[in-house]
Amino acid sequence: MSLADLTPDGFVTRPALAVELTDRMRRMIMEGELKGGEKVPEKALTERFGVSRTPVREALKVLAHEGFVQLVPNRGAVVARQTLSELAELFPLIAVLEGLAGELAAERASDQEIAAIGELTRRLRESYEMQDRPTYFQINQAIHAAILTAAGNPTLIQHHAMVARRVYRARYQANLTPERWLTATREHEVIHATLARRDAPLLGRLMKEHLQFKLQTLVAIIDE
């Protein structure tokens, strides 16, 4: 929170409070504290966060737009479910897009972009060692975004964004098991090493497999 978020009297402005609540509630959903199909307990959240229902409901509107919750008449907000069939439809598509991004990035990335992705990969390992899952996920997303940017194809970026929003929560939850989290960290290190060698065919395959492994993990989680 910055000074810009405060009124002259020192109170938090409503927009800043709503943004903070949105972030916290989104994280609760992504980490499974609020589960798919469950009603969002507005009263309990107001007590937990020490706020009125107004900013909570403002946050729920944002989360509904993002697809995390559904606003049901006469029932309130319900955490949206992500079905296996939906994920099985989306992950192969995003795997193809990121595979293409990897191939193009290996051919087109500047040395500075490759170095920056290397630094992000180092910080990714660091956040894993600290078991800082939220920071890890942010850096993870930054790496994928940097590879997309390095691919130098705005149309690819546009189509990727349309699909990525629908699997945002699933990508986070795919690394919730300790084994998969460590494996994903190692995969990113191999991805960067392959990018540094500019091996386009191999990097494209690694990027696809990275997403396919996430889907396999999610299938196991949903089956449980």
PDB file of C-alpha atoms in Angstrom:
ATOM      1  CA  MET A   1       0.000   0.000   0.000  1.00  0.00           C
ATOM      2  CA  SER A   2       1.326   3.479  -0.848  1.00  0.00           C
ATOM      3  CA  LEU A   3       0.628   6.995   0.447  1.00  0.00           C
ATOM      4  CA  ALA A   4      -1.479   7.528  -2.660  1.00  0.00           C
ATOM      5  CA  ASP A   5      -3.962   5.018  -1.278  1.00  0.00           C
ATOM      6  CA  LEU A   6      -4.604   7.091   1.853  1.00  0.00           C
ATOM      7  CA  THR A   7      -6.934  10.020   2.420  1.00  0.00           C
ATOM      8  CA  PRO A   8      -5.610  13.123   4.240  1.00  0.00           C
ATOM      9  CA  ASP A   9      -7.082  11.646   7.422  1.00  0.00           C
ATOM     10  CA  GLY A  10      -5.110   8.433   7.007  1.00  0.00           C
ATOM     11  CA  PHE A  11      -8.015   6.170   6.009  1.00  0.00           C
ATOM     12  CA  VAL A  12      -7.676   3.613   3.224  1.00  0.00           C
ATOM     13  CA  THR A  13      -9.591   4.670   0.128  1.00  0.00           C
ATOM     14  CA  ARG A  14     -12.269   2.307  -1.105  1.00  0.00           C
ATOM     15  CA  PRO A  15     -10.602   1.500  -4.452  1.00  0.00           C
ATOM     16  CA  ALA A  16      -7.353   0.521  -2.710  1.00  0.00           C
ATOM     17  CA  LEU A  17      -9.259  -1.573  -0.168  1.00  0.00           C
ATOM     18  CA  ALA A  18     -11.269  -3.318  -2.891  1.00  0.00           C
ATOM     19  CA  VAL A  19      -8.069  -4.125  -4.808  1.00  0.00           C
ATOM     20  CA  GLU A  20      -6.468  -5.571  -1.672  1.00  0.00           C
ATOM     21  CA  LEU A  21      -9.534  -7.678  -0.903  1.00  0.00           C
ATOM     22  CA  THR A  22      -9.697  -8.891  -4.504  1.00  0.00           C
ATOM     23  CA  ASP A  23      -6.073 -10.040  -4.308  1.00  0.00           C
ATOM     24  CA  ARG A  24      -6.603 -11.801  -0.982  1.00  0.00           C
ATOM     25  CA  MET A  25      -9.809 -13.531  -2.028  1.00  0.00           C
ATOM     26  CA  ARG A  26      -8.319 -14.560  -5.371  1.00  0.00           C
ATOM     27  CA  ARG A  27      -5.440 -16.155  -3.504  1.00  0.00           C
ATOM     28  CA  MET A  28      -7.875 -17.988  -1.202  1.00  0.00           C
ATOM     29  CA  ILE A  29      -9.534 -19.498  -4.273  1.00  0.00           C
ATOM     30  CA  MET A  30      -6.272 -20.328  -6.022  1.00  0.00           C
ATOM     31  CA  GLU A  31      -4.852 -22.042  -2.941  1.00  0.00           C
ATOM     32  CA  GLY A  32      -8.052 -24.011  -2.394  1.00  0.00           C
ATOM     33  CA  GLU A  33      -9.149 -22.329   0.824  1.00  0.00           C
ATOM     34  CA  LEU A  34     -12.362 -21.444  -1.016  1.00  0.00           C
ATOM     35  CA  LYS A  35     -13.282 -24.481  -3.102  1.00  0.00           C
ATOM     36  CA  GLY A  36     -15.196 -24.794  -6.359  1.00  0.00           C
ATOM     37  CA  GLY A  37     -18.949 -25.008  -5.878  1.00  0.00           C
ATOM     38  CA  GLU A  38     -18.854 -23.478  -2.405  1.00  0.00           C
ATOM     39  CA  LYS A  39     -20.789 -20.336  -1.523  1.00  0.00           C
ATOM     40  CA  VAL A  40     -18.502 -17.415  -0.733  1.00  0.00           C
ATOM     41  CA  PRO A  41     -19.084 -16.627   2.972  1.00  0.00           C
ATOM     42  CA  GLU A  42     -19.466 -12.859   2.734  1.00  0.00           C
ATOM     43  CA  LYS A  43     -20.235 -12.332   6.424  1.00  0.00           C
ATOM     44  CA  ALA A  44     -17.279 -14.423   7.557  1.00  0.00           C
ATOM     45  CA  LEU A  45     -14.992 -12.535   5.188  1.00  0.00           C
ATOM     46  CA  THR A  46     -16.141  -9.139   6.453  1.00  0.00           C
ATOM     47  CA  GLU A  47     -15.330 -10.272   9.991  1.00  0.00           C
ATOM     48  CA  ARG A  48     -12.005 -11.780   8.964  1.00  0.00           C
ATOM     49  CA  PHE A  49     -10.867  -8.683   7.076  1.00  0.00           C
ATOM     50  CA  GLY A  50     -12.529  -6.139   9.368  1.00  0.00           C
ATOM     51  CA  VAL A  51     -14.489  -4.430   6.588  1.00  0.00           C
ATOM     52  CA  SER A  52     -18.064  -3.820   5.554  1.00  0.00           C
ATOM     53  CA  ARG A  53     -19.811  -5.904   2.903  1.00  0.00           C
ATOM     54  CA  THR A  54     -19.485  -3.173   0.264  1.00  0.00           C
ATOM     55  CA  PRO A  55     -15.767  -3.647  -0.577  1.00  0.00           C
ATOM     56  CA  VAL A  56     -16.203  -7.420  -0.361  1.00  0.00           C
ATOM     57  CA  ARG A  57     -18.973  -7.257  -2.946  1.00  0.00           C
ATOM     58  CA  GLU A  58     -16.898  -4.937  -5.132  1.00  0.00           C
ATOM     59  CA  ALA A  59     -14.128  -7.530  -5.019  1.00  0.00           C
ATOM     60  CA  LEU A  60     -16.586 -10.297  -5.907  1.00  0.00           C
ATOM     61  CA  LYS A  61     -17.665  -8.389  -9.018  1.00  0.00           C
ATOM     62  CA  VAL A  62     -14.049  -8.287 -10.196  1.00  0.00           C
ATOM     63  CA  LEU A  63     -13.572 -11.973  -9.425  1.00  0.00           C
ATOM     64  CA  ALA A  64     -16.769 -12.785 -11.319  1.00  0.00           C
ATOM     65  CA  HIS A  65     -15.436 -10.919 -14.356  1.00  0.00           C
ATOM     66  CA  GLU A  66     -12.201 -12.918 -14.093  1.00  0.00           C
ATOM     67  CA  GLY A  67     -14.137 -16.187 -13.897  1.00  0.00           C
ATOM     68  CA  PHE A  68     -13.201 -17.082 -10.330  1.00  0.00           C
ATOM     69  CA  VAL A  69     -16.746 -16.811  -8.966  1.00  0.00           C
ATOM     70  CA  GLN A  70     -20.293 -16.841 -10.287  1.00  0.00           C
ATOM     71  CA  LEU A  71     -22.898 -14.384  -9.051  1.00  0.00           C
ATOM     72  CA  VAL A  72     -26.085 -16.426  -8.541  1.00  0.00           C
ATOM     73  CA  PRO A  73     -29.424 -14.626  -7.998  1.00  0.00           C
ATOM     74  CA  ASN A  74     -30.831 -15.153  -4.492  1.00  0.00           C
ATOM     75  CA  ARG A  75     -27.760 -17.118  -3.479  1.00  0.00           C
ATOM     76  CA  GLY A  76     -24.836 -14.706  -3.689  1.00  0.00           C
ATOM     77  CA  ALA A  77     -21.396 -15.580  -5.013  1.00  0.00           C
ATOM     78  CA  VAL A  78     -20.301 -19.164  -5.605  1.00  0.00           C
ATOM     79  CA  VAL A  79     -16.734 -20.218  -6.366  1.00  0.00           C
ATOM     80  CA  ALA A  80     -16.650 -21.316 -10.008  1.00  0.00           C
ATOM     81  CA  ARG A  81     -15.793 -24.923 -10.725  1.00  0.00           C
ATOM     82  CA  GLN A  82     -13.208 -25.881 -13.299  1.00  0.00           C
ATOM     83  CA  THR A  83     -14.149 -29.202 -14.818  1.00  0.00           C
ATOM     84  CA  LEU A  84     -11.728 -31.758 -16.124  1.00  0.00           C
ATOM     85  CA  SER A  85     -13.321 -31.602 -19.548  1.00  0.00           C
ATOM     86  CA  GLU A  86     -12.766 -27.826 -19.707  1.00  0.00           C
ATOM     87  CA  LEU A  87      -9.126 -28.127 -18.673  1.00  0.00           C
ATOM     88  CA  ALA A  88      -8.560 -31.025 -21.071  1.00  0.00           C
ATOM     89  CA  GLU A  89      -9.836 -28.746 -23.834  1.00  0.00           C
ATOM     90  CA  LEU A  90      -7.808 -25.682 -22.878  1.00  0.00           C
ATOM     91  CA  PHE A  91      -4.389 -27.047 -21.882  1.00  0.00           C
ATOM     92  CA  PRO A  92      -3.493 -28.682 -25.209  1.00  0.00           C
ATOM     93  CA  LEU A  93      -4.365 -25.402 -26.915  1.00  0.00           C
ATOM     94  CA  ILE A  94      -2.228 -23.244 -24.651  1.00  0.00           C
ATOM     95  CA  ALA A  95       0.548 -25.861 -24.864  1.00  0.00           C
ATOM     96  CA  VAL A  96       0.632 -25.450 -28.648  1.00  0.00           C
ATOM     97  CA  LEU A  97       0.710 -21.657 -28.348  1.00  0.00           C
ATOM     98  CA  GLU A  98       3.513 -21.682 -25.788  1.00  0.00           C
ATOM     99  CA  GLY A  99       5.397 -24.289 -27.795  1.00  0.00           C
ATOM    100  CA  LEU A 100       5.311 -21.978 -30.807  1.00  0.00           C
ATOM    101  CA  ALA A 101       6.359 -19.074 -28.598  1.00  0.00           C
ATOM    102  CA  GLY A 102       9.364 -21.093 -27.443  1.00  0.00           C
ATOM    103  CA  GLU A 103      10.436 -21.889 -31.002  1.00  0.00           C
ATOM    104  CA  LEU A 104      10.144 -18.271 -32.100  1.00  0.00           C
ATOM    105  CA  ALA A 105      11.858 -16.947 -28.968  1.00  0.00           C
ATOM    106  CA  ALA A 106      14.843 -19.239 -29.541  1.00  0.00           C
ATOM    107  CA  GLU A 107      15.215 -17.741 -33.004  1.00  0.00           C
ATOM    108  CA  ARG A 108      14.415 -14.098 -32.256  1.00  0.00           C
ATOM    109  CA  ALA A 109      15.212 -13.280 -28.616  1.00  0.00           C
ATOM    110  CA  SER A 110      17.947 -10.746 -27.991  1.00  0.00           C
ATOM    111  CA  ASP A 111      20.844 -11.615 -25.719  1.00  0.00           C
ATOM    112  CA  GLN A 112      19.433  -9.137 -23.203  1.00  0.00           C
ATOM    113  CA  GLU A 113      16.041 -10.878 -23.207  1.00  0.00           C
ATOM    114  CA  ILE A 114      17.656 -14.278 -22.682  1.00  0.00           C
ATOM    115  CA  ALA A 115      19.726 -12.881 -19.810  1.00  0.00           C
ATOM    116  CA  ALA A 116      16.601 -11.365 -18.229  1.00  0.00           C
ATOM    117  CA  ILE A 117      14.778 -14.702 -18.443  1.00  0.00           C
ATOM    118  CA  GLY A 118      17.829 -16.305 -16.864  1.00  0.00           C
ATOM    119  CA  GLU A 119      17.626 -13.893 -13.938  1.00  0.00           C
ATOM    120  CA  LEU A 120      13.923 -14.622 -13.530  1.00  0.00           C
ATOM    121  CA  THR A 121      14.710 -18.339 -13.540  1.00  0.00           C
ATOM    122  CA  ARG A 122      17.291 -17.819 -10.801  1.00  0.00           C
ATOM    123  CA  ARG A 123      14.720 -15.934  -8.719  1.00  0.00           C
ATOM    124  CA  LEU A 124      12.215 -18.703  -9.407  1.00  0.00           C
ATOM    125  CA  ARG A 125      14.551 -21.246  -7.825  1.00  0.00           C
ATOM    126  CA  GLU A 126      15.128 -18.857  -4.926  1.00  0.00           C
ATOM    127  CA  SER A 127      11.389 -18.485  -4.262  1.00  0.00           C
ATOM    128  CA  TYR A 128      11.011 -22.282  -4.401  1.00  0.00           C
ATOM    129  CA  GLU A 129      13.804 -22.724  -1.852  1.00  0.00           C
ATOM    130  CA  MET A 130      12.014 -20.206   0.391  1.00  0.00           C
ATOM    131  CA  GLN A 131       8.705 -22.032  -0.210  1.00  0.00           C
ATOM    132  CA  ASP A 132       7.175 -18.690  -1.196  1.00  0.00           C
ATOM    133  CA  ARG A 133       4.403 -19.929  -3.442  1.00  0.00           C
ATOM    134  CA  PRO A 134       2.759 -16.559  -4.339  1.00  0.00           C
ATOM    135  CA  THR A 135       6.103 -15.029  -5.355  1.00  0.00           C
ATOM    136  CA  TYR A 136       7.008 -18.186  -7.247  1.00  0.00           C
ATOM    137  CA  PHE A 137       3.792 -18.008  -9.237  1.00  0.00           C
ATOM    138  CA  GLN A 138       4.317 -14.331 -10.081  1.00  0.00           C
ATOM    139  CA  ILE A 139       7.841 -15.015 -11.335  1.00  0.00           C
ATOM    140  CA  ASN A 140       6.617 -18.095 -13.198  1.00  0.00           C
ATOM    141  CA  GLN A 141       4.047 -16.003 -15.028  1.00  0.00           C
ATOM    142  CA  ALA A 142       6.677 -13.355 -15.753  1.00  0.00           C
ATOM    143  CA  ILE A 143       8.939 -15.972 -17.367  1.00  0.00           C
ATOM    144  CA  HIS A 144       6.184 -17.223 -19.650  1.00  0.00           C
ATOM    145  CA  ALA A 145       5.252 -13.635 -20.530  1.00  0.00           C
ATOM    146  CA  ALA A 146       8.896 -12.815 -21.297  1.00  0.00           C
ATOM    147  CA  ILE A 147       9.182 -15.804 -23.642  1.00  0.00           C
ATOM    148  CA  LEU A 148       5.997 -14.715 -25.405  1.00  0.00           C
ATOM    149  CA  THR A 149       7.361 -11.189 -25.789  1.00  0.00           C
ATOM    150  CA  ALA A 150      10.687 -12.496 -27.073  1.00  0.00           C
ATOM    151  CA  ALA A 151       8.793 -14.482 -29.725  1.00  0.00           C
ATOM    152  CA  GLY A 152       7.965 -11.149 -31.354  1.00  0.00           C
ATOM    153  CA  ASN A 153       4.511 -12.144 -32.607  1.00  0.00           C
ATOM    154  CA  PRO A 154       1.678  -9.846 -31.412  1.00  0.00           C
ATOM    155  CA  THR A 155      -1.013 -12.109 -32.871  1.00  0.00           C
ATOM    156  CA  LEU A 156       0.331 -15.046 -30.897  1.00  0.00           C
ATOM    157  CA  ILE A 157       0.343 -12.946 -27.729  1.00  0.00           C
ATOM    158  CA  GLN A 158      -3.253 -11.872 -28.336  1.00  0.00           C
ATOM    159  CA  HIS A 159      -4.535 -15.410 -28.825  1.00  0.00           C
ATOM    160  CA  HIS A 160      -2.538 -16.685 -25.868  1.00  0.00           C
ATOM    161  CA  ALA A 161      -4.060 -14.051 -23.576  1.00  0.00           C
ATOM    162  CA  MET A 162      -7.572 -15.187 -24.482  1.00  0.00           C
ATOM    163  CA  VAL A 163      -6.843 -18.735 -23.332  1.00  0.00           C
ATOM    164  CA  ALA A 164      -4.448 -17.970 -20.479  1.00  0.00           C
ATOM    165  CA  ARG A 165      -7.076 -16.173 -18.391  1.00  0.00           C
ATOM    166  CA  ARG A 166      -9.233 -19.295 -18.382  1.00  0.00           C
ATOM    167  CA  VAL A 167      -6.454 -21.510 -16.996  1.00  0.00           C
ATOM    168  CA  TYR A 168      -4.857 -18.985 -14.629  1.00  0.00           C
ATOM    169  CA  ARG A 169      -6.157 -20.654 -11.468  1.00  0.00           C
ATOM    170  CA  ALA A 170      -5.408 -24.162 -12.736  1.00  0.00           C
ATOM    171  CA  ARG A 171      -1.790 -23.254 -13.516  1.00  0.00           C
ATOM    172  CA  TYR A 172      -1.324 -22.146  -9.926  1.00  0.00           C
ATOM    173  CA  GLN A 173      -2.948 -25.243  -8.465  1.00  0.00           C
ATOM    174  CA  ALA A 174      -0.906 -27.577 -10.689  1.00  0.00           C
ATOM    175  CA  ASN A 175       2.142 -26.792  -8.539  1.00  0.00           C
ATOM    176  CA  LEU A 176       0.469 -27.263  -5.148  1.00  0.00           C
ATOM    177  CA  THR A 177       2.072 -30.685  -4.561  1.00  0.00           C
ATOM    178  CA  PRO A 178       5.695 -30.544  -3.344  1.00  0.00           C
ATOM    179  CA  GLU A 179       6.835 -33.035  -5.982  1.00  0.00           C
ATOM    180  CA  ARG A 180       5.315 -31.179  -8.906  1.00  0.00           C
ATOM    181  CA  TRP A 181       6.566 -27.838  -7.581  1.00  0.00           C
ATOM    182  CA  LEU A 182      10.182 -29.033  -7.559  1.00  0.00           C
ATOM    183  CA  THR A 183       9.800 -30.690 -10.957  1.00  0.00           C
ATOM    184  CA  ALA A 184       8.331 -27.515 -12.465  1.00  0.00           C
ATOM    185  CA  THR A 185      11.254 -25.496 -11.096  1.00  0.00           C
ATOM    186  CA  ARG A 186      13.728 -27.850 -12.746  1.00  0.00           C
ATOM    187  CA  GLU A 187      11.771 -27.735 -15.999  1.00  0.00           C
ATOM    188  CA  HIS A 188      12.116 -23.955 -16.065  1.00  0.00           C
ATOM    189  CA  GLU A 189      15.876 -24.221 -15.586  1.00  0.00           C
ATOM    190  CA  VAL A 190      16.110 -26.609 -18.535  1.00  0.00           C
ATOM    191  CA  ILE A 191      13.881 -24.294 -20.585  1.00  0.00           C
ATOM    192  CA  HIS A 192      16.212 -21.364 -19.993  1.00  0.00           C
ATOM    193  CA  ALA A 193      19.312 -23.410 -20.789  1.00  0.00           C
ATOM    194  CA  THR A 194      17.708 -24.530 -24.051  1.00  0.00           C
ATOM    195  CA  LEU A 195      16.716 -20.953 -24.882  1.00  0.00           C
ATOM    196  CA  ALA A 196      20.297 -19.826 -24.243  1.00  0.00           C
ATOM    197  CA  ARG A 197      21.489 -22.452 -26.744  1.00  0.00           C
ATOM    198  CA  ARG A 198      18.820 -21.217 -29.184  1.00  0.00           C
ATOM    199  CA  ASP A 199      17.643 -24.767 -29.848  1.00  0.00           C
ATOM    200  CA  ALA A 200      14.232 -23.876 -31.294  1.00  0.00           C
ATOM    201  CA  PRO A 201      12.830 -27.394 -31.951  1.00  0.00           C
ATOM    202  CA  LEU A 202      13.782 -28.648 -28.492  1.00  0.00           C
ATOM    203  CA  LEU A 203      12.521 -25.532 -26.712  1.00  0.00           C
ATOM    204  CA  GLY A 204       9.184 -25.789 -28.490  1.00  0.00           C
ATOM    205  CA  ARG A 205       8.841 -29.397 -27.336  1.00  0.00           C
ATOM    206  CA  LEU A 206       9.871 -28.560 -23.761  1.00  0.00           C
ATOM    207  CA  MET A 207       7.335 -25.740 -23.533  1.00  0.00           C
ATOM    208  CA  LYS A 208       4.558 -28.049 -24.735  1.00  0.00           C
ATOM    209  CA  GLU A 209       5.545 -30.798 -22.317  1.00  0.00           C
ATOM    210  CA  HIS A 210       5.704 -28.305 -19.442  1.00  0.00           C
ATOM    211  CA  LEU A 211       2.022 -27.494 -19.965  1.00  0.00           C
ATOM    212  CA  GLN A 212       1.063 -31.118 -20.586  1.00  0.00           C
ATOM    213  CA  PHE A 213       2.649 -32.160 -17.280  1.00  0.00           C
ATOM    214  CA  LYS A 214       0.551 -29.520 -15.521  1.00  0.00           C
ATOM    215  CA  LEU A 215      -2.597 -31.036 -17.001  1.00  0.00           C
ATOM    216  CA  GLN A 216      -1.560 -34.513 -15.849  1.00  0.00           C
ATOM    217  CA  THR A 217      -1.093 -33.182 -12.322  1.00  0.00           C
ATOM    218  CA  LEU A 218      -4.501 -31.503 -12.385  1.00  0.00           C
ATOM    219  CA  VAL A 219      -6.162 -34.697 -13.577  1.00  0.00           C
ATOM    220  CA  ALA A 220      -4.682 -36.501 -10.563  1.00  0.00           C
ATOM    221  CA  ILE A 221      -5.826 -33.735  -8.197  1.00  0.00           C
ATOM    222  CA  ILE A 222      -9.365 -33.715  -9.577  1.00  0.00           C
ATOM    223  CA  ASP A 223      -9.573 -37.521  -9.439  1.00  0.00           C
ATOM    224  CA  GLU A 224      -8.641 -37.388  -5.760  1.00  0.00           C
TER     225      GLU A 224
END
